Amino acid sequence: MSLIVVGSVAFDAIETPFGKTDKIVGGAASYISLAASNFTGSTKLVAVVGEDFPQAFIQHLQHKGVNTEGLQIKQGEKSFFWSGKYHNDMNSRDTLATELNVLADFDPIIPESYQDCEYLMLGNLTPKVQQTVIERLRKRPKLIVMDTMNFWMEIALDDLKQTIKMVDVLTINDEEARQLSGEYSLVKAAIKIQAMGPKYLIIKKGENGALLFHGKEVFFAPALPLEEVFDPTGAGDTFAGGFIGYLAKTGDISFENMKNAIIYGSAMASFCVEKFGTERLVNLTEEEMNTRINAFRQLVKFNLASV
Ligand code: AMP
C-alpha cells in the first residue's frame, strides 16, 4: 500500500567521537524514504531542496523506487542545513546550527498521483507544514505517523500541539517526551501525550530501545547491541521509516502488528548508525535485513519455565 513521506531533505555536518564530516546528505525524509523503500514499492516523497542539492542522491532515491514527483527544487535557494555534535555516550547531542533556508517558506505540493495514499509519515519539519499536508489530502489516510523534535517545541509549541491532535502515532525521544509533557516519568508522560490526541505513542531511547504506548498497554523493543556505533544521526528517522514501511506493506495497523513494525524499525535503525549519514542504508540487501531480524529474535527469546 502506498505511503507519503514528508520531511526535511537536507545537508548535515556531523561530529562524533570517531570523526567529523563536511556537508553530507541527510534530512529526516531522506532517511525515512530510504528505510521505507525496503518494504513498500510505493513510497512518495514530499519535500523541498535548493539548487545546491546533488541530483545523484535524488536519482538514488528513484532507483530505490521512491517517487520524487513531490520534491521541489528551488532555483537560487539553499537547502536546509543542520549541524550536530555527539557527546561521548553517543546517545545525546548538541545542535550546533539549524539553517532553515528553503524550509522557511516551504509550501508543500501534493501531486495528484499521491492523493489516494493510505499511509502518511510526517517526518521532522515545521509543524504548520506537516498540518498543511494533512489538509491538502482529500481523503484522510488510514494511518498518520508524526515525528518531531525539541527545536519545534521551543519555537512553535502551539502549532505543534495542533498538529499532534490530528495524528494517530507520535514518535519522539525520551527527552522530548519529558519536555512536551512536563513529566519525568515516561509512563505519566505517555498518558499526558496520548490525551493530546495520538492514540499511540512511541518513545525512542536511542541505544536503550523504544517503547510503544497505547492506552494502558506498553511494548518494549531493545536496540541491538552493536560493536560499533559510528553516527546515530537519522536513527530515529530510519526507525520511523522501517516502522511505517512495514505497516504499509502488511496493511495491518493493529497494536499487535505495530509491535512487529517496531522490531523492523529497530533493525533498520541498527544499520543506519554503522556508518556516517545515509551511507549504510543506500546498499542494504534483503539478506542483511533478514539476518538482523533473526538477531533480534535471538536477543529477546527465552524459555521461562513456570514457577
Ligand atoms: P534524527 O537523528 O533521527 O533525529 O534525525 C536527524 C536528521 O534530522 C538530520 O539529517 C537533520 O537534517 C534533520 N533535522 C535536524 N533538525 C531538524 C529540524 N529542525 N527540522 C527538520 N529536520 C531536522
CSV table of C-alpha atoms in Angstrom, one decimal, residues 2-274:
chain,number,residue,atom,x,y,z
A,2,SER,CA,1.2,3.5,-0.7
A,3,LEU,CA,2.9,5.8,1.6
A,4,ILE,CA,3.6,9.5,1.5
A,5,VAL,CA,6.8,10.7,3.3
A,6,VAL,CA,7.1,14.4,4.2
A,7,GLY,CA,10.1,15.9,5.9
A,8,SER,CA,13.4,17.6,5.5
A,9,VAL,CA,15.8,16.6,2.8
A,10,ALA,CA,19.0,18.4,3.7
A,11,PHE,CA,22.7,18.8,4.2
A,12,ASP,CA,24.2,17.8,7.6
A,13,ALA,CA,27.6,18.3,9.1
A,14,ILE,CA,28.2,15.8,11.9
A,15,GLU,CA,30.8,15.5,14.6
A,16,THR,CA,31.1,12.3,16.7
A,17,PRO,CA,33.9,11.0,18.9
A,18,PHE,CA,35.0,9.0,15.8
A,19,GLY,CA,35.2,11.7,13.3
A,20,LYS,CA,33.7,14.7,11.5
A,21,THR,CA,32.0,15.1,8.2
A,22,ASP,CA,31.7,18.1,5.9
A,23,LYS,CA,28.3,18.7,4.4
A,24,ILE,CA,26.7,15.3,3.6
A,25,VAL,CA,23.2,14.4,2.5
A,26,GLY,CA,20.8,14.0,5.4
A,27,GLY,CA,17.4,15.1,6.4
A,28,ALA,CA,14.5,13.3,8.0
A,29,ALA,CA,12.7,12.4,4.8
A,30,SER,CA,15.9,11.1,3.2
A,31,TYR,CA,16.4,8.5,6.0
A,32,ILE,CA,12.6,7.7,6.2
A,33,SER,CA,12.2,7.1,2.4
A,34,LEU,CA,15.4,5.0,2.2
A,35,ALA,CA,14.2,2.8,5.1
A,36,ALA,CA,10.6,2.6,3.9
A,37,SER,CA,11.6,1.7,0.3
A,38,ASN,CA,12.8,-1.7,1.6
A,39,PHE,CA,9.2,-2.5,2.5
A,40,THR,CA,6.9,-0.7,0.0
A,41,GLY,CA,7.5,-0.1,-3.7
A,42,SER,CA,5.1,2.9,-3.4
A,43,THR,CA,6.9,5.5,-1.3
A,44,LYS,CA,6.1,9.0,-2.4
A,45,LEU,CA,8.2,11.9,-1.2
A,46,VAL,CA,7.0,15.5,-0.5
A,47,ALA,CA,10.0,17.8,0.3
A,48,VAL,CA,11.9,20.8,-0.9
A,49,VAL,CA,15.6,21.4,-1.6
A,50,GLY,CA,17.7,24.2,-3.0
A,51,GLU,CA,19.6,24.2,-6.3
A,52,ASP,CA,22.7,23.1,-4.3
A,53,PHE,CA,21.3,19.7,-3.6
A,54,PRO,CA,23.0,16.8,-5.5
A,55,GLN,CA,21.0,15.3,-8.4
A,56,ALA,CA,22.8,12.0,-7.8
A,57,PHE,CA,21.0,11.5,-4.4
A,58,ILE,CA,17.6,12.2,-6.0
A,59,GLN,CA,18.4,9.6,-8.7
A,60,HIS,CA,19.4,7.2,-6.0
A,61,LEU,CA,16.1,7.6,-4.3
A,62,GLN,CA,14.4,7.0,-7.6
A,63,HIS,CA,16.5,3.8,-8.1
A,64,LYS,CA,15.1,2.6,-4.7
A,65,GLY,CA,11.6,3.1,-6.1
A,66,VAL,CA,10.9,6.4,-4.3
A,67,ASN,CA,8.6,8.7,-6.3
A,68,THR,CA,10.1,12.2,-6.2
A,69,GLU,CA,7.4,14.0,-8.1
A,70,GLY,CA,6.6,15.9,-4.9
A,71,LEU,CA,10.2,17.0,-4.4
A,72,GLN,CA,10.5,20.7,-5.2
A,73,ILE,CA,13.9,22.1,-6.3
A,74,LYS,CA,14.1,25.9,-5.7
A,75,GLN,CA,16.5,27.6,-8.1
A,76,GLY,CA,18.6,30.3,-6.5
A,77,GLU,CA,18.0,29.0,-2.9
A,78,LYS,CA,19.9,26.8,-0.4
A,79,SER,CA,18.9,23.5,1.1
A,80,PHE,CA,18.1,23.1,4.7
A,81,PHE,CA,21.3,22.7,6.8
A,82,TRP,CA,21.7,21.1,10.2
A,83,SER,CA,24.9,20.5,12.2
A,84,GLY,CA,25.2,18.5,15.3
A,85,LYS,CA,27.9,17.2,17.7
A,86,TYR,CA,27.5,14.0,19.7
A,87,HIS,CA,28.7,13.6,23.3
A,88,ASN,CA,30.9,10.7,24.2
A,89,ASP,CA,28.0,8.4,25.1
A,90,MET,CA,26.6,8.9,21.5
A,91,ASN,CA,23.1,8.9,23.0
A,92,SER,CA,22.9,12.7,23.3
A,93,ARG,CA,23.9,15.5,21.1
A,94,ASP,CA,24.0,19.3,20.8
A,95,THR,CA,22.6,21.0,17.7
A,96,LEU,CA,25.3,23.4,16.5
A,97,ALA,CA,23.4,25.0,13.6
A,98,THR,CA,19.9,24.9,12.1
A,99,GLU,CA,19.6,26.9,8.9
A,100,LEU,CA,16.1,26.6,7.5
A,101,ASN,CA,16.8,28.2,4.1
A,102,VAL,CA,14.2,26.6,1.7
A,103,LEU,CA,12.3,25.2,4.6
A,104,ALA,CA,11.5,28.7,5.9
A,105,ASP,CA,8.6,29.2,3.4
A,106,PHE,CA,8.0,25.7,2.2
A,107,ASP,CA,4.6,25.3,0.6
A,108,PRO,CA,4.2,21.5,0.1
A,109,ILE,CA,2.7,20.4,-3.2
A,110,ILE,CA,0.8,17.1,-3.3
A,111,PRO,CA,0.8,15.7,-6.8
A,112,GLU,CA,-2.5,14.2,-8.0
A,113,SER,CA,-0.9,10.7,-8.1
A,114,TYR,CA,-0.3,10.9,-4.4
A,115,GLN,CA,-3.9,11.6,-3.4
A,116,ASP,CA,-5.0,8.0,-2.8
A,117,CYS,CA,-2.3,7.3,-0.2
A,118,GLU,CA,-3.3,5.2,2.8
A,119,TYR,CA,-0.2,5.9,5.0
A,120,LEU,CA,1.3,9.2,5.8
A,121,MET,CA,4.6,9.7,7.5
A,122,LEU,CA,5.1,13.3,8.7
A,123,GLY,CA,8.8,13.4,9.3
A,124,ASN,CA,10.5,16.2,11.2
A,125,LEU,CA,9.5,19.5,9.8
A,126,THR,CA,7.8,22.8,10.6
A,127,PRO,CA,4.6,21.6,12.4
A,128,LYS,CA,2.5,24.0,10.3
A,129,VAL,CA,3.7,22.4,7.1
A,130,GLN,CA,3.0,19.0,8.5
A,131,GLN,CA,-0.5,20.1,9.2
A,132,THR,CA,-0.9,21.6,5.7
A,133,VAL,CA,0.0,18.3,4.1
A,134,ILE,CA,-2.8,16.6,6.1
A,135,GLU,CA,-5.3,19.3,5.0
A,136,ARG,CA,-4.2,19.0,1.3
A,137,LEU,CA,-5.1,15.3,1.2
A,138,ARG,CA,-8.7,14.9,0.0
A,139,LYS,CA,-9.1,11.6,1.9
A,140,ARG,CA,-7.6,11.1,5.4
A,141,PRO,CA,-5.0,8.3,5.3
A,142,LYS,CA,-5.7,5.1,7.2
A,143,LEU,CA,-2.7,5.9,9.4
A,144,ILE,CA,-0.8,9.1,10.1
A,145,VAL,CA,2.5,8.9,12.0
A,146,MET,CA,4.3,12.0,13.1
A,147,ASP,CA,7.8,12.7,14.2
A,148,THR,CA,9.1,16.0,15.7
A,149,MET,CA,11.8,17.3,17.9
A,150,ASN,CA,12.7,19.7,20.7
A,151,PHE,CA,13.5,22.5,18.2
A,152,TRP,CA,9.8,22.8,17.3
A,153,MET,CA,8.7,22.5,20.9
A,154,GLU,CA,10.8,25.6,21.6
A,155,ILE,CA,9.8,27.8,18.7
A,156,ALA,CA,6.3,26.6,17.6
A,157,LEU,CA,4.7,24.8,20.5
A,158,ASP,CA,1.1,25.9,19.7
A,159,ASP,CA,1.3,24.8,16.1
A,160,LEU,CA,2.9,21.6,17.2
A,161,LYS,CA,0.1,20.8,19.6
A,162,GLN,CA,-2.5,21.5,16.9
A,163,THR,CA,-0.7,19.1,14.5
A,164,ILE,CA,-0.3,16.4,17.2
A,165,LYS,CA,-4.1,16.4,17.7
A,166,MET,CA,-4.5,15.3,14.1
A,167,VAL,CA,-2.3,12.2,14.0
A,168,ASP,CA,-2.6,8.6,15.1
A,169,VAL,CA,1.0,7.8,16.2
A,170,LEU,CA,3.6,10.3,17.6
A,171,THR,CA,7.3,9.3,17.7
A,172,ILE,CA,9.6,11.3,19.9
A,173,ASN,CA,12.6,10.6,22.1
A,174,ASP,CA,12.6,10.4,25.9
A,175,GLU,CA,13.9,13.9,26.5
A,176,GLU,CA,11.3,15.3,24.1
A,177,ALA,CA,8.5,13.3,25.8
A,178,ARG,CA,9.5,14.9,29.1
A,179,GLN,CA,9.7,18.3,27.6
A,180,LEU,CA,6.3,18.1,25.9
A,181,SER,CA,4.5,16.6,28.9
A,182,GLY,CA,6.4,18.3,31.8
A,183,GLU,CA,6.6,14.8,33.5
A,184,TYR,CA,9.8,13.0,34.3
A,185,SER,CA,8.1,9.5,34.4
A,186,LEU,CA,7.7,8.3,30.9
A,187,VAL,CA,4.6,6.4,31.9
A,188,LYS,CA,3.0,9.6,33.1
A,189,ALA,CA,4.3,11.5,30.1
A,190,ALA,CA,2.7,8.9,27.8
A,191,ILE,CA,-0.7,9.3,29.5
A,192,LYS,CA,-0.5,13.1,29.1
A,193,ILE,CA,0.7,13.0,25.5
A,194,GLN,CA,-2.0,10.5,24.4
A,195,ALA,CA,-4.5,12.9,25.9
A,196,MET,CA,-3.2,15.5,23.4
A,197,GLY,CA,-4.5,13.4,20.5
A,198,PRO,CA,-2.4,10.5,19.3
A,199,LYS,CA,-3.7,7.1,20.3
A,200,TYR,CA,-0.3,5.6,20.0
A,201,LEU,CA,3.0,7.0,21.3
A,202,ILE,CA,6.5,5.7,20.6
A,203,ILE,CA,9.2,6.9,22.8
A,204,LYS,CA,12.7,6.3,21.4
A,205,LYS,CA,15.5,5.8,23.8
A,206,GLY,CA,18.5,5.6,21.5
A,207,GLU,CA,20.7,2.6,22.4
A,208,ASN,CA,18.2,1.7,25.1
A,209,GLY,CA,15.5,0.8,22.7
A,210,ALA,CA,12.0,2.0,22.2
A,211,LEU,CA,8.6,1.9,24.0
A,212,LEU,CA,5.2,1.8,22.3
A,213,PHE,CA,2.3,3.0,24.4
A,214,HIS,CA,-1.4,2.5,23.6
A,215,GLY,CA,-3.9,3.2,26.4
A,216,LYS,CA,-2.7,1.0,29.3
A,217,GLU,CA,-0.7,-1.3,27.0
A,218,VAL,CA,3.0,-1.0,26.7
A,219,PHE,CA,5.5,-2.8,24.5
A,220,PHE,CA,9.3,-2.5,24.7
A,221,ALA,CA,11.8,-3.3,22.0
A,222,PRO,CA,15.6,-3.2,22.7
A,223,ALA,CA,18.1,-1.7,20.4
A,224,LEU,CA,20.5,-4.3,19.0
A,225,PRO,CA,23.8,-4.1,20.9
A,226,LEU,CA,26.4,-3.3,18.2
A,227,GLU,CA,30.2,-3.5,18.3
A,228,GLU,CA,30.5,-0.1,16.5
A,229,VAL,CA,28.2,2.9,16.5
A,230,PHE,CA,29.6,5.4,14.2
A,231,ASP,CA,27.0,8.0,13.8
A,232,PRO,CA,23.5,8.0,15.3
A,233,THR,CA,22.2,10.7,13.0
A,234,GLY,CA,19.0,9.7,11.3
A,235,ALA,CA,18.5,6.6,13.5
A,236,GLY,CA,15.1,7.9,14.7
A,237,ASP,CA,14.0,8.7,11.1
A,238,THR,CA,15.2,5.3,9.9
A,239,PHE,CA,13.3,3.7,12.7
A,240,ALA,CA,10.2,5.6,11.7
A,241,GLY,CA,10.7,4.6,8.0
A,242,GLY,CA,11.0,0.9,8.9
A,243,PHE,CA,8.0,1.2,11.2
A,244,ILE,CA,5.6,2.7,8.8
A,245,GLY,CA,7.1,0.9,5.8
A,246,TYR,CA,6.3,-2.4,7.5
A,247,LEU,CA,2.8,-1.4,8.4
A,248,ALA,CA,2.2,-0.2,4.8
A,249,LYS,CA,3.5,-3.5,3.5
A,250,THR,CA,1.3,-5.6,5.7
A,251,GLY,CA,-1.7,-3.3,5.7
A,252,ASP,CA,-2.4,-4.2,9.4
A,253,ILE,CA,-2.4,-1.4,11.9
A,254,SER,CA,-3.4,-3.4,15.0
A,255,PHE,CA,-1.3,-2.9,18.2
A,256,GLU,CA,0.0,-6.5,17.8
A,257,ASN,CA,1.3,-5.7,14.3
A,258,MET,CA,2.8,-2.4,15.5
A,259,LYS,CA,5.0,-4.5,17.8
A,260,ASN,CA,6.4,-6.3,14.7
A,261,ALA,CA,6.8,-2.9,13.0
A,262,ILE,CA,8.8,-1.6,15.9
A,263,ILE,CA,11.2,-4.6,15.6
A,264,TYR,CA,11.6,-3.8,11.9
A,265,GLY,CA,12.1,-0.2,12.6
A,266,SER,CA,14.8,-1.0,15.2
A,267,ALA,CA,16.5,-3.3,12.8
A,268,MET,CA,16.7,-0.6,10.2
A,269,ALA,CA,18.0,1.9,12.7
A,270,SER,CA,20.7,-0.5,13.7
A,271,PHE,CA,22.1,-0.4,10.2
A,272,CYS,CA,21.9,3.4,10.0
A,273,VAL,CA,24.3,4.0,12.9
A,274,GLU,CA,27.0,1.8,11.5
